mmCIF file with all atom_site columns, C-alpha atoms in Angstrom:
data_model
loop_
_atom_site.group_PDB
_atom_site.id
_atom_site.type_symbol
_atom_site.label_atom_id
_atom_site.label_alt_id
_atom_site.label_comp_id
_atom_site.label_asym_id
_atom_site.label_entity_id
_atom_site.label_seq_id
_atom_site.pdbx_PDB_ins_code
_atom_site.Cartn_x
_atom_site.Cartn_y
_atom_site.Cartn_z
_atom_site.occupancy
_atom_site.B_iso_or_equiv
_atom_site.pdbx_formal_charge
_atom_site.auth_seq_id
_atom_site.auth_comp_id
_atom_site.auth_asym_id
_atom_site.auth_atom_id
_atom_site.pdbx_PDB_model_num
ATOM 1   C CA . SER A 1 1   ? 7.140   150.610 159.779 1.00 81.00 ? 23  SER A CA 1
ATOM 2   C CA . ALA A 1 2   ? 5.411   152.843 162.306 1.00 89.00 ? 24  ALA A CA 1
ATOM 3   C CA . VAL A 1 3   ? 6.779   154.509 165.412 1.00 93.00 ? 25  VAL A CA 1
ATOM 4   C CA . ILE A 1 4   ? 4.273   154.874 168.218 1.00 95.00 ? 26  ILE A CA 1
ATOM 5   C CA . SER A 1 5   ? 4.676   157.074 171.281 1.00 96.00 ? 27  SER A CA 1
ATOM 6   C CA . GLN A 1 6   ? 2.533   156.497 174.335 1.00 96.00 ? 28  GLN A CA 1
ATOM 7   C CA . LYS A 1 7   ? 2.162   158.716 177.357 1.00 96.00 ? 29  LYS A CA 1
ATOM 8   C CA . PRO A 1 8   ? 2.338   158.234 180.269 1.00 97.00 ? 30  PRO A CA 1
ATOM 9   C CA . SER A 1 9   ? 4.652   155.233 180.349 1.00 95.00 ? 31  SER A CA 1
ATOM 10  C CA . ARG A 1 10  ? 3.462   154.456 183.848 1.00 96.00 ? 32  ARG A CA 1
ATOM 11  C CA . ASP A 1 11  ? 1.269   155.920 186.549 1.00 97.00 ? 33  ASP A CA 1
ATOM 12  C CA . ILE A 1 12  ? -0.038  155.151 189.999 1.00 97.00 ? 34  ILE A CA 1
ATOM 13  C CA . CYS A 1 13  ? -3.611  156.260 190.550 1.00 96.00 ? 35  CYS A CA 1
ATOM 14  C CA . GLN A 1 14  ? -6.162  156.305 193.314 1.00 97.00 ? 36  GLN A CA 1
ATOM 15  C CA . ARG A 1 15  ? -9.354  154.322 193.192 1.00 97.00 ? 37  ARG A CA 1
ATOM 16  C CA . GLY A 1 16  ? -12.254 156.246 191.634 1.00 97.00 ? 38  GLY A CA 1
ATOM 17  C CA . THR A 1 17  ? -10.134 158.566 189.508 1.00 97.00 ? 39  THR A CA 1
ATOM 18  C CA . SER A 1 18  ? -9.675  158.574 185.737 1.00 97.00 ? 40  SER A CA 1
ATOM 19  C CA . LEU A 1 19  ? -6.559  158.504 183.583 1.00 97.00 ? 41  LEU A CA 1
ATOM 20  C CA . THR A 1 20  ? -6.153  159.408 179.932 1.00 98.00 ? 42  THR A CA 1
ATOM 21  C CA . ILE A 1 21  ? -3.478  157.684 177.853 1.00 98.00 ? 43  ILE A CA 1
ATOM 22  C CA . GLN A 1 22  ? -2.235  159.307 174.673 1.00 98.00 ? 44  GLN A CA 1
ATOM 23  C CA . CYS A 1 23  ? -1.005  157.562 171.548 1.00 97.00 ? 45  CYS A CA 1
ATOM 24  C CA . GLN A 1 24  ? 0.853   159.397 168.775 1.00 97.00 ? 46  GLN A CA 1
ATOM 25  C CA . VAL A 1 25  ? 1.900   157.722 165.510 1.00 96.00 ? 47  VAL A CA 1
ATOM 26  C CA . ASP A 1 26  ? 4.571   159.066 163.182 1.00 95.00 ? 48  ASP A CA 1
ATOM 27  C CA . SER A 1 27  ? 2.474   158.437 160.072 1.00 92.00 ? 49  SER A CA 1
ATOM 28  C CA . GLN A 1 28  ? -1.161  158.361 159.067 1.00 92.00 ? 50  GLN A CA 1
ATOM 29  C CA . VAL A 1 29  ? -2.777  154.993 159.699 1.00 91.00 ? 51  VAL A CA 1
ATOM 30  C CA . THR A 1 30  ? -6.273  153.761 159.151 1.00 88.00 ? 52  THR A CA 1
ATOM 31  C CA . MET A 1 31  ? -6.461  151.065 161.777 1.00 87.00 ? 53  MET A CA 1
ATOM 32  C CA . MET A 1 32  ? -5.592  151.875 165.389 1.00 93.00 ? 54  MET A CA 1
ATOM 33  C CA . PHE A 1 33  ? -6.349  149.677 168.390 1.00 96.00 ? 55  PHE A CA 1
ATOM 34  C CA . TRP A 1 34  ? -6.216  149.678 172.170 1.00 97.00 ? 56  TRP A CA 1
ATOM 35  C CA . TYR A 1 35  ? -5.251  146.528 174.059 1.00 96.00 ? 57  TYR A CA 1
ATOM 36  C CA . ARG A 1 36  ? -5.077  145.620 177.708 1.00 96.00 ? 58  ARG A CA 1
ATOM 37  C CA . GLN A 1 37  ? -2.617  143.175 179.208 1.00 94.00 ? 59  GLN A CA 1
ATOM 38  C CA . GLN A 1 38  ? -3.332  142.140 182.762 1.00 93.00 ? 60  GLN A CA 1
ATOM 39  C CA . PRO A 1 39  ? -0.463  140.793 184.875 1.00 88.00 ? 61  PRO A CA 1
ATOM 40  C CA . GLY A 1 40  ? 0.767   137.458 183.558 1.00 85.00 ? 62  GLY A CA 1
ATOM 41  C CA . GLN A 1 41  ? -1.808  137.385 180.762 1.00 87.00 ? 63  GLN A CA 1
ATOM 42  C CA . SER A 1 42  ? -1.784  137.752 177.017 1.00 87.00 ? 64  SER A CA 1
ATOM 43  C CA . LEU A 1 43  ? -3.329  140.701 175.187 1.00 91.00 ? 65  LEU A CA 1
ATOM 44  C CA . THR A 1 44  ? -7.027  141.491 175.150 1.00 93.00 ? 66  THR A CA 1
ATOM 45  C CA . LEU A 1 45  ? -8.418  143.858 172.545 1.00 94.00 ? 67  LEU A CA 1
ATOM 46  C CA . ILE A 1 46  ? -10.431 146.690 174.103 1.00 97.00 ? 68  ILE A CA 1
ATOM 47  C CA . ALA A 1 47  ? -11.568 148.530 170.995 1.00 96.00 ? 69  ALA A CA 1
ATOM 48  C CA . THR A 1 48  ? -10.780 149.759 167.516 1.00 95.00 ? 70  THR A CA 1
ATOM 49  C CA . ALA A 1 49  ? -10.348 153.520 167.446 1.00 94.00 ? 71  ALA A CA 1
ATOM 50  C CA . ASN A 1 50  ? -12.173 154.905 164.417 1.00 88.00 ? 72  ASN A CA 1
ATOM 51  C CA . GLN A 1 51  ? -11.278 158.291 163.007 1.00 87.00 ? 73  GLN A CA 1
ATOM 52  C CA . GLY A 1 52  ? -14.246 160.610 162.978 1.00 83.00 ? 74  GLY A CA 1
ATOM 53  C CA . SER A 1 53  ? -16.684 158.167 164.565 1.00 85.00 ? 75  SER A CA 1
ATOM 54  C CA . GLU A 1 54  ? -17.304 156.222 167.738 1.00 88.00 ? 76  GLU A CA 1
ATOM 55  C CA . ALA A 1 55  ? -14.884 153.451 168.630 1.00 93.00 ? 77  ALA A CA 1
ATOM 56  C CA . THR A 1 56  ? -15.851 149.827 168.104 1.00 94.00 ? 78  THR A CA 1
ATOM 57  C CA . TYR A 1 57  ? -15.713 147.994 171.437 1.00 96.00 ? 79  TYR A CA 1
ATOM 58  C CA . GLU A 1 58  ? -15.103 144.324 172.019 1.00 94.00 ? 80  GLU A CA 1
ATOM 59  C CA . SER A 1 59  ? -17.329 142.203 174.194 1.00 94.00 ? 81  SER A CA 1
ATOM 60  C CA . GLY A 1 60  ? -16.876 143.081 177.844 1.00 95.00 ? 82  GLY A CA 1
ATOM 61  C CA . PHE A 1 61  ? -15.724 146.645 177.257 1.00 97.00 ? 83  PHE A CA 1
ATOM 62  C CA . VAL A 1 62  ? -18.015 149.685 177.226 1.00 96.00 ? 84  VAL A CA 1
ATOM 63  C CA . ILE A 1 63  ? -17.652 153.297 176.227 1.00 96.00 ? 85  ILE A CA 1
ATOM 64  C CA . ASP A 1 64  ? -18.553 154.664 179.653 1.00 97.00 ? 86  ASP A CA 1
ATOM 65  C CA . LYS A 1 65  ? -15.617 152.839 181.225 1.00 97.00 ? 87  LYS A CA 1
ATOM 66  C CA . PHE A 1 66  ? -13.125 153.231 178.361 1.00 97.00 ? 88  PHE A CA 1
ATOM 67  C CA . PRO A 1 67  ? -13.958 156.315 176.303 1.00 97.00 ? 89  PRO A CA 1
ATOM 68  C CA . ILE A 1 68  ? -11.748 156.648 173.221 1.00 97.00 ? 90  ILE A CA 1
ATOM 69  C CA . SER A 1 69  ? -11.075 159.620 171.001 1.00 95.00 ? 91  SER A CA 1
ATOM 70  C CA . ARG A 1 70  ? -9.547  159.563 167.504 1.00 95.00 ? 92  ARG A CA 1
ATOM 71  C CA . PRO A 1 71  ? -9.522  163.125 166.169 1.00 93.00 ? 93  PRO A CA 1
ATOM 72  C CA . ASN A 1 72  ? -7.199  162.355 163.238 1.00 93.00 ? 94  ASN A CA 1
ATOM 73  C CA . LEU A 1 73  ? -5.218  159.573 161.580 1.00 93.00 ? 95  LEU A CA 1
ATOM 74  C CA . THR A 1 74  ? -2.143  159.945 163.814 1.00 95.00 ? 96  THR A CA 1
ATOM 75  C CA . PHE A 1 75  ? -3.523  160.379 167.327 1.00 96.00 ? 97  PHE A CA 1
ATOM 76  C CA . SER A 1 76  ? -5.829  158.660 169.794 1.00 96.00 ? 98  SER A CA 1
ATOM 77  C CA . THR A 1 77  ? -6.580  158.701 173.509 1.00 97.00 ? 99  THR A CA 1
ATOM 78  C CA . LEU A 1 78  ? -7.939  156.046 175.832 1.00 98.00 ? 100 LEU A CA 1
ATOM 79  C CA . THR A 1 79  ? -9.431  157.037 179.167 1.00 98.00 ? 101 THR A CA 1
ATOM 80  C CA . VAL A 1 80  ? -9.778  154.536 181.970 1.00 98.00 ? 102 VAL A CA 1
ATOM 81  C CA . SER A 1 81  ? -12.652 155.884 184.060 1.00 98.00 ? 103 SER A CA 1
ATOM 82  C CA . ASN A 1 82  ? -13.597 155.410 187.702 1.00 97.00 ? 104 ASN A CA 1
ATOM 83  C CA . MET A 1 83  ? -10.630 153.144 188.221 1.00 97.00 ? 105 MET A CA 1
ATOM 84  C CA . SER A 1 84  ? -10.480 150.182 190.569 1.00 97.00 ? 106 SER A CA 1
ATOM 85  C CA . PRO A 1 85  ? -7.530  147.916 191.419 1.00 96.00 ? 107 PRO A CA 1
ATOM 86  C CA . GLU A 1 86  ? -8.821  145.443 188.809 1.00 95.00 ? 108 GLU A CA 1
ATOM 87  C CA . ASP A 1 87  ? -7.909  148.013 186.141 1.00 97.00 ? 109 ASP A CA 1
ATOM 88  C CA . SER A 1 88  ? -4.215  147.673 186.992 1.00 96.00 ? 110 SER A CA 1
ATOM 89  C CA . SER A 1 89  ? -2.726  146.564 183.687 1.00 96.00 ? 111 SER A CA 1
ATOM 90  C CA . ILE A 1 90  ? -0.519  147.552 180.813 1.00 95.00 ? 112 ILE A CA 1
ATOM 91  C CA . TYR A 1 91  ? -2.496  149.437 178.195 1.00 97.00 ? 113 TYR A CA 1
ATOM 92  C CA . LEU A 1 92  ? -1.124  149.233 174.666 1.00 96.00 ? 114 LEU A CA 1
ATOM 93  C CA . CYS A 1 93  ? -1.796  151.279 171.570 1.00 96.00 ? 115 CYS A CA 1
ATOM 94  C CA . SER A 1 94  ? -1.226  149.580 168.228 1.00 96.00 ? 116 SER A CA 1
ATOM 95  C CA . VAL A 1 95  ? -1.579  150.291 164.528 1.00 95.00 ? 117 VAL A CA 1
ATOM 96  C CA . ILE A 1 96  ? -1.542  148.309 161.320 1.00 92.00 ? 118 ILE A CA 1
ATOM 97  C CA . ALA A 1 97  ? 0.838   149.647 158.718 1.00 90.00 ? 119 ALA A CA 1
ATOM 98  C CA . ALA A 1 98  ? 0.181   149.650 154.982 1.00 87.00 ? 120 ALA A CA 1
ATOM 99  C CA . ASN A 1 99  ? 1.874   146.247 154.544 1.00 87.00 ? 121 ASN A CA 1
ATOM 100 C CA . GLY A 1 100 ? -0.422  144.660 157.136 1.00 90.00 ? 122 GLY A CA 1
ATOM 101 C CA . GLU A 1 101 ? 2.181   144.598 159.899 1.00 93.00 ? 123 GLU A CA 1
ATOM 102 C CA . LEU A 1 102 ? 1.018   145.314 163.439 1.00 94.00 ? 124 LEU A CA 1
ATOM 103 C CA . PHE A 1 103 ? 3.067   147.719 165.550 1.00 95.00 ? 125 PHE A CA 1
ATOM 104 C CA . PHE A 1 104 ? 2.795   148.548 169.236 1.00 95.00 ? 126 PHE A CA 1
ATOM 105 C CA . GLY A 1 105 ? 3.674   151.433 171.464 1.00 94.00 ? 127 GLY A CA 1
ATOM 106 C CA . GLU A 1 106 ? 5.775   150.888 174.572 1.00 94.00 ? 128 GLU A CA 1
ATOM 107 C CA . GLY A 1 107 ? 2.697   150.571 176.707 1.00 94.00 ? 129 GLY A CA 1
ATOM 108 C CA . SER A 1 108 ? 1.326   152.459 179.706 1.00 96.00 ? 130 SER A CA 1
ATOM 109 C CA . ARG A 1 109 ? 1.632   150.589 182.990 1.00 95.00 ? 131 ARG A CA 1
ATOM 110 C CA . LEU A 1 110 ? -1.197  151.552 185.286 1.00 96.00 ? 132 LEU A CA 1
ATOM 111 C CA . THR A 1 111 ? -1.343  150.705 188.977 1.00 96.00 ? 133 THR A CA 1
ATOM 112 C CA . VAL A 1 112 ? -4.543  151.498 190.864 1.00 97.00 ? 134 VAL A CA 1
ATOM 113 C CA . LEU A 1 113 ? -4.359  151.642 194.641 1.00 95.00 ? 135 LEU A CA 1
ATOM 114 C CA . LYS B 2 1   ? -13.749 131.503 165.443 1.00 87.00 ? 4   LYS B CA 1
ATOM 115 C CA . GLN B 2 2   ? -9.970  131.574 165.152 1.00 91.00 ? 5   GLN B CA 1
ATOM 116 C CA . GLU B 2 3   ? -8.039  130.380 168.189 1.00 94.00 ? 6   GLU B CA 1
ATOM 117 C CA . VAL B 2 4   ? -4.280  130.484 168.639 1.00 96.00 ? 7   VAL B CA 1
ATOM 118 C CA . THR B 2 5   ? -2.223  128.332 170.977 1.00 96.00 ? 8   THR B CA 1
ATOM 119 C CA . GLN B 2 6   ? 1.486   128.245 171.714 1.00 96.00 ? 9   GLN B CA 1
ATOM 120 C CA . ILE B 2 7   ? 3.615   125.487 173.146 1.00 93.00 ? 10  ILE B CA 1
ATOM 121 C CA . PRO B 2 8   ? 5.557   125.269 175.269 1.00 92.00 ? 11  PRO B CA 1
ATOM 122 C CA . ALA B 2 9   ? 4.298   127.890 177.720 1.00 94.00 ? 12  ALA B CA 1
ATOM 123 C CA . ALA B 2 10  ? 7.833   128.289 179.040 1.00 96.00 ? 13  ALA B CA 1
ATOM 124 C CA . LEU B 2 11  ? 11.251  127.147 177.909 1.00 95.00 ? 14  LEU B CA 1
ATOM 125 C CA . SER B 2 12  ? 14.675  127.347 179.464 1.00 97.00 ? 15  SER B CA 1
ATOM 126 C CA . VAL B 2 13  ? 17.794  126.588 177.423 1.00 96.00 ? 16  VAL B CA 1
ATOM 127 C CA . PRO B 2 14  ? 21.552  127.091 177.793 1.00 97.00 ? 17  PRO B CA 1
ATOM 128 C CA . GLU B 2 15  ? 23.185  129.776 175.735 1.00 97.00 ? 18  GLU B CA 1
ATOM 129 C CA . GLY B 2 16  ? 24.161  128.721 172.221 1.00 97.00 ? 19  GLY B CA 1
ATOM 130 C CA . GLU B 2 17  ? 21.356  126.255 171.642 1.00 97.00 ? 20  GLU B CA 1
ATOM 131 C CA . ASN B 2 18  ? 19.101  126.384 168.619 1.00 97.00 ? 21  ASN B CA 1
ATOM 132 C CA . LEU B 2 19  ? 15.437  126.313 169.555 1.00 95.00 ? 22  LEU B CA 1
ATOM 133 C CA . VAL B 2 20  ? 11.957  126.163 168.076 1.00 96.00 ? 23  VAL B CA 1
ATOM 134 C CA . LEU B 2 21  ? 8.803   127.844 169.342 1.00 97.00 ? 24  LEU B CA 1
ATOM 135 C CA . ASN B 2 22  ? 5.458   126.571 168.110 1.00 97.00 ? 25  ASN B CA 1
ATOM 136 C CA . CYS B 2 23  ? 2.220   128.329 167.228 1.00 98.00 ? 26  CYS B CA 1
ATOM 137 C CA . SER B 2 24  ? -1.004  126.602 166.179 1.00 98.00 ? 27  SER B CA 1
ATOM 138 C CA . PHE B 2 25  ? -4.212  128.104 164.841 1.00 97.00 ? 28  PHE B CA 1
ATOM 139 C CA . THR B 2 26  ? -7.578  126.471 164.296 1.00 96.00 ? 29  THR B CA 1
ATOM 140 C CA . ASP B 2 27  ? -8.698  128.038 160.993 1.00 93.00 ? 30  ASP B CA 1
ATOM 141 C CA . SER B 2 28  ? -6.271  127.658 158.088 1.00 92.00 ? 31  SER B CA 1
ATOM 142 C CA . ALA B 2 29  ? -7.806  130.556 156.161 1.00 91.00 ? 32  ALA B CA 1
ATOM 143 C CA . ILE B 2 30  ? -5.619  133.403 157.365 1.00 94.00 ? 33  ILE B CA 1
ATOM 144 C CA . TYR B 2 31  ? -4.514  136.746 155.940 1.00 94.00 ? 34  TYR B CA 1
ATOM 145 C CA . ASN B 2 32  ? -1.135  136.824 157.668 1.00 95.00 ? 35  ASN B CA 1
ATOM 146 C CA . LEU B 2 33  ? 0.723   135.731 160.799 1.00 97.00 ? 36  LEU B CA 1
ATOM 147 C CA . GLN B 2 34  ? 3.133   137.735 162.904 1.00 98.00 ? 37  GLN B CA 1
ATOM 148 C CA . TRP B 2 35  ? 5.651   136.916 165.614 1.00 98.00 ? 38  TRP B CA 1
ATOM 149 C CA . PHE B 2 36  ? 6.416   139.360 168.419 1.00 98.00 ? 39  PHE B CA 1
ATOM 150 C CA . ARG B 2 37  ? 8.802   139.642 171.311 1.00 97.00 ? 40  ARG B CA 1
ATOM 151 C CA . GLN B 2 38  ? 7.829   141.229 174.620 1.00 95.00 ? 41  GLN B CA 1
ATOM 152 C CA . ASP B 2 39  ? 10.221  142.137 177.403 1.00 93.00 ? 42  ASP B CA 1
ATOM 153 C CA . PRO B 2 40  ? 8.762   142.355 180.932 1.00 88.00 ? 43  PRO B CA 1
ATOM 154 C CA . GLY B 2 41  ? 6.592   145.422 181.413 1.00 83.00 ? 44  GLY B CA 1
ATOM 155 C CA . LYS B 2 42  ? 7.168   146.620 177.867 1.00 86.00 ? 45  LYS B CA 1
ATOM 156 C CA . GLY B 2 43  ? 5.283   146.786 174.606 1.00 89.00 ? 46  GLY B CA 1
ATOM 157 C CA . LEU B 2 44  ? 5.537   144.249 171.807 1.00 93.00 ? 47  LEU B CA 1
ATOM 158 C CA . THR B 2 45  ? 8.291   144.344 169.232 1.00 95.00 ? 48  THR B CA 1
ATOM 159 C CA . SER B 2 46  ? 7.511   142.976 165.791 1.00 96.00 ? 49  SER B CA 1
ATOM 160 C CA . LEU B 2 47  ? 9.919   140.218 164.736 1.00 97.00 ? 50  LEU B CA 1
ATOM 161 C CA . LEU B 2 48  ? 8.580   138.709 161.539 1.00 97.00 ? 51  LEU B CA 1
ATOM 162 C CA . LEU B 2 49  ? 5.444   139.036 159.418 1.00 96.00 ? 52  LEU B CA 1
ATOM 163 C CA . ILE B 2 50  ? 4.467   136.170 157.121 1.00 96.00 ? 53  ILE B CA 1
ATOM 164 C CA . GLN B 2 51  ? 1.862   136.850 154.493 1.00 94.00 ? 54  GLN B CA 1
ATOM 165 C CA . SER B 2 52  ? -0.640  134.145 153.615 1.00 94.00 ? 55  SER B CA 1
ATOM 166 C CA . SER B 2 53  ? 1.134   133.409 150.329 1.00 94.00 ? 56  SER B CA 1
ATOM 167 C CA . GLN B 2 54  ? 4.557   132.971 151.955 1.00 95.00 ? 57  GLN B CA 1
ATOM 168 C CA . ARG B 2 55  ? 6.114   129.882 153.516 1.00 96.00 ? 58  ARG B CA 1
ATOM 169 C CA . GLU B 2 56  ? 8.823   131.512 155.600 1.00 96.00 ? 59  GLU B CA 1
ATOM 170 C CA . GLN B 2 57  ? 10.569  134.736 156.570 1.00 96.00 ? 60  GLN B CA 1
ATOM 171 C CA . THR B 2 58  ? 14.049  135.281 157.938 1.00 97.00 ? 61  THR B CA 1
ATOM 172 C CA . SER B 2 59  ? 15.658  138.064 159.928 1.00 96.00 ? 62  SER B CA 1
ATOM 173 C CA . GLY B 2 60  ? 19.142  137.529 161.286 1.00 97.00 ? 63  GLY B CA 1
ATOM 174 C CA . ARG B 2 61  ? 19.095  134.527 163.618 1.00 97.00 ? 64  ARG B CA 1
ATOM 175 C CA . LEU B 2 62  ? 15.334  134.225 163.377 1.00 98.00 ? 65  LEU B CA 1
ATOM 176 C CA . ASN B 2 63  ? 13.383  132.149 160.893 1.00 98.00 ? 66  ASN B CA 1
ATOM 177 C CA . ALA B 2 64  ? 9.613   131.821 160.900 1.00 97.00 ? 67  ALA B CA 1
ATOM 178 C CA . SER B 2 65  ? 7.754   129.249 158.845 1.00 97.00 ? 68  SER B CA 1
ATOM 179 C CA . LEU B 2 66  ? 4.085   128.972 157.966 1.00 97.00 ? 69  LEU B CA 1
ATOM 180 C CA . ASP B 2 67  ? 2.114   125.846 157.073 1.00 96.00 ? 70  ASP B CA 1
ATOM 181 C CA . LYS B 2 68  ? -1.476  126.933 156.603 1.00 94.00 ? 71  LYS B CA 1
ATOM 182 C CA . SER B 2 69  ? -2.795  123.494 155.765 1.00 93.00 ? 72  SER B CA 1
ATOM 183 C CA . SER B 2 70  ? -1.735  122.134 159.130 1.00 95.00 ? 73  SER B CA 1
ATOM 184 C CA . GLY B 2 71  ? -2.484  125.370 160.997 1.00 96.00 ? 74  GLY B CA 1
ATOM 185 C CA . ARG B 2 72  ? 1.052   125.781 162.276 1.00 97.00 ? 75  ARG B CA 1
ATOM 186 C CA . SER B 2 73  ? 3.879   128.254 162.422 1.00 98.00 ? 76  SER B CA 1
ATOM 187 C CA . THR B 2 74  ? 7.288   127.835 163.986 1.00 98.00 ? 77  THR B CA 1
ATOM 188 C CA . LEU B 2 75  ? 9.838   130.402 165.093 1.00 97.00 ? 78  LEU B CA 1
ATOM 189 C CA . TYR B 2 76  ? 13.389  129.106 164.907 1.00 98.00 ? 79  TYR B CA 1
ATOM 190 C CA . ILE B 2 77  ? 16.058  130.930 166.922 1.00 98.00 ? 80  ILE B CA 1
ATOM 191 C CA . ALA B 2 78  ? 19.630  130.016 166.075 1.00 97.00 ? 81  ALA B CA 1
ATOM 192 C CA . ALA B 2 79  ? 22.530  130.221 168.502 1.00 97.00 ? 82  ALA B CA 1
ATOM 193 C CA . SER B 2 80  ? 20.432  131.589 171.344 1.00 97.00 ? 83  SER B CA 1
ATOM 194 C CA . GLN B 2 81  ? 21.808  134.348 173.585 1.00 97.00 ? 84  GLN B CA 1
ATOM 195 C CA . PRO B 2 82  ? 20.804  135.583 177.059 1.00 97.00 ? 85  PRO B CA 1
ATOM 196 C CA . GLY B 2 83  ? 19.478  138.722 175.376 1.00 96.00 ? 86  GLY B CA 1
ATOM 197 C CA . ASP B 2 84  ? 16.883  136.565 173.624 1.00 97.00 ? 87  ASP B CA 1
ATOM 198 C CA . SER B 2 85  ? 15.169  135.979 176.959 1.00 97.00 ? 88  SER B CA 1
ATOM 199 C CA . ALA B 2 86  ? 11.639  137.350 176.620 1.00 97.00 ? 89  ALA B CA 1
ATOM 200 C CA . THR B 2 87  ? 8.081   136.261 175.935 1.00 97.00 ? 90  THR B CA 1
ATOM 201 C CA . TYR B 2 88  ? 7.388   135.403 172.300 1.00 98.00 ? 91  TYR B CA 1
ATOM 202 C CA . LEU B 2 89  ? 3.859   135.832 170.984 1.00 97.00 ? 92  LEU B CA 1
ATOM 203 C CA . CYS B 2 90  ? 2.266   134.642 167.803 1.00 97.00 ? 93  CYS B CA 1
ATOM 204 C CA . ALA B 2 91  ? -0.696  136.504 166.282 1.00 97.00 ? 94  ALA B CA 1
ATOM 205 C CA . VAL B 2 92  ? -2.931  135.565 163.383 1.00 96.00 ? 95  VAL B CA 1
ATOM 206 C CA . ARG B 2 93  ? -5.002  137.938 161.285 1.00 95.00 ? 96  ARG B CA 1
ATOM 207 C CA . PRO B 2 94  ? -7.973  135.987 159.919 1.00 93.00 ? 97  PRO B CA 1
ATOM 208 C CA . GLN B 2 95  ? -8.871  138.372 157.086 1.00 90.00 ? 98  GLN B CA 1
ATOM 209 C CA . GLU B 2 96  ? -7.834  141.796 155.887 1.00 87.00 ? 99  GLU B CA 1
ATOM 210 C CA . GLY B 2 97  ? -9.792  144.312 157.933 1.00 82.00 ? 100 GLY B CA 1
ATOM 211 C CA . GLN B 2 98  ? -10.117 141.964 160.874 1.00 86.00 ? 101 GLN B CA 1
ATOM 212 C CA . ASN B 2 99  ? -8.204  142.163 164.111 1.00 88.00 ? 102 ASN B CA 1
ATOM 213 C CA . PHE B 2 100 ? -5.286  139.954 165.065 1.00 92.00 ? 103 PHE B CA 1
ATOM 214 C CA . VAL B 2 101 ? -5.882  137.002 167.369 1.00 93.00 ? 104 VAL B CA 1
ATOM 215 C CA . PHE B 2 102 ? -3.049  136.469 169.848 1.00 94.00 ? 105 PHE B CA 1
ATOM 216 C CA . GLY B 2 103 ? -1.645  133.330 171.353 1.00 95.00 ? 106 GLY B CA 1
ATOM 217 C CA . PRO B 2 104 ? -0.777  133.176 175.065 1.00 94.00 ? 107 PRO B CA 1
ATOM 218 C CA . GLY B 2 105 ? 2.963   133.360 174.405 1.00 95.00 ? 108 GLY B CA 1
ATOM 219 C CA . THR B 2 106 ? 6.042   131.308 175.229 1.00 97.00 ? 109 THR B CA 1
ATOM 220 C CA . ARG B 2 107 ? 8.328   132.607 177.956 1.00 97.00 ? 110 ARG B CA 1
ATOM 221 C CA . LEU B 2 108 ? 11.920  131.930 176.946 1.00 97.00 ? 111 LEU B CA 1
ATOM 222 C CA . SER B 2 109 ? 14.903  131.991 179.286 1.00 97.00 ? 112 SER B CA 1
ATOM 223 C CA . VAL B 2 110 ? 18.388  131.624 177.826 1.00 97.00 ? 113 VAL B CA 1
ATOM 224 C CA . LEU B 2 111 ? 20.879  130.839 180.550 1.00 96.00 ? 114 LEU B CA 1
ATOM 225 C CA . PRO B 2 112 ? 24.464  132.104 180.334 1.00 94.00 ? 115 PRO B CA 1
#
């Protein structure tokens, strides 16, 4: 299994500001992902965080809006830039363990005023 | 492109009932399938992982089955309890190295 810690667990931000979410895993993992879950919706994959190279973004998500860092195999950050109320969501970090099982952090609930 | 659906969207049952949640996927060629539980405002908790070569997995009161040929998986919850109330999501991984595709979830309410 994998234990994932996310910070902050929640935050309230002003429009136009940026917030960085941290994700720490208790073991080295190859595959790490960032998801968004808007209110009442299922999960949408934002990007795959690649260690040592640029993240791979899904359709509809761009690096300028959601810059991602992955300096090593246990840590990643997601920044939500120039926030608007439409960015209010739960942001989730996840990893795939060696047996192929997907694990999630507790999520970061973001409210943009 | 793999698509995952779940029915029903919501389910309400009295405590003690056995229940079945359904997950369907459009492409039978999958690497594995996983069931999750999500409490409101929280992250997802892994319940059961079924590899492509397996037919079912069990954990406590939970049993998940996989029928690739028909593109279906079921999650059976025995003797339901109010603490089982949550949203249950099914996710399919098409191939190793690919990302999981999530269903919309089933919101379960178990009434005391």
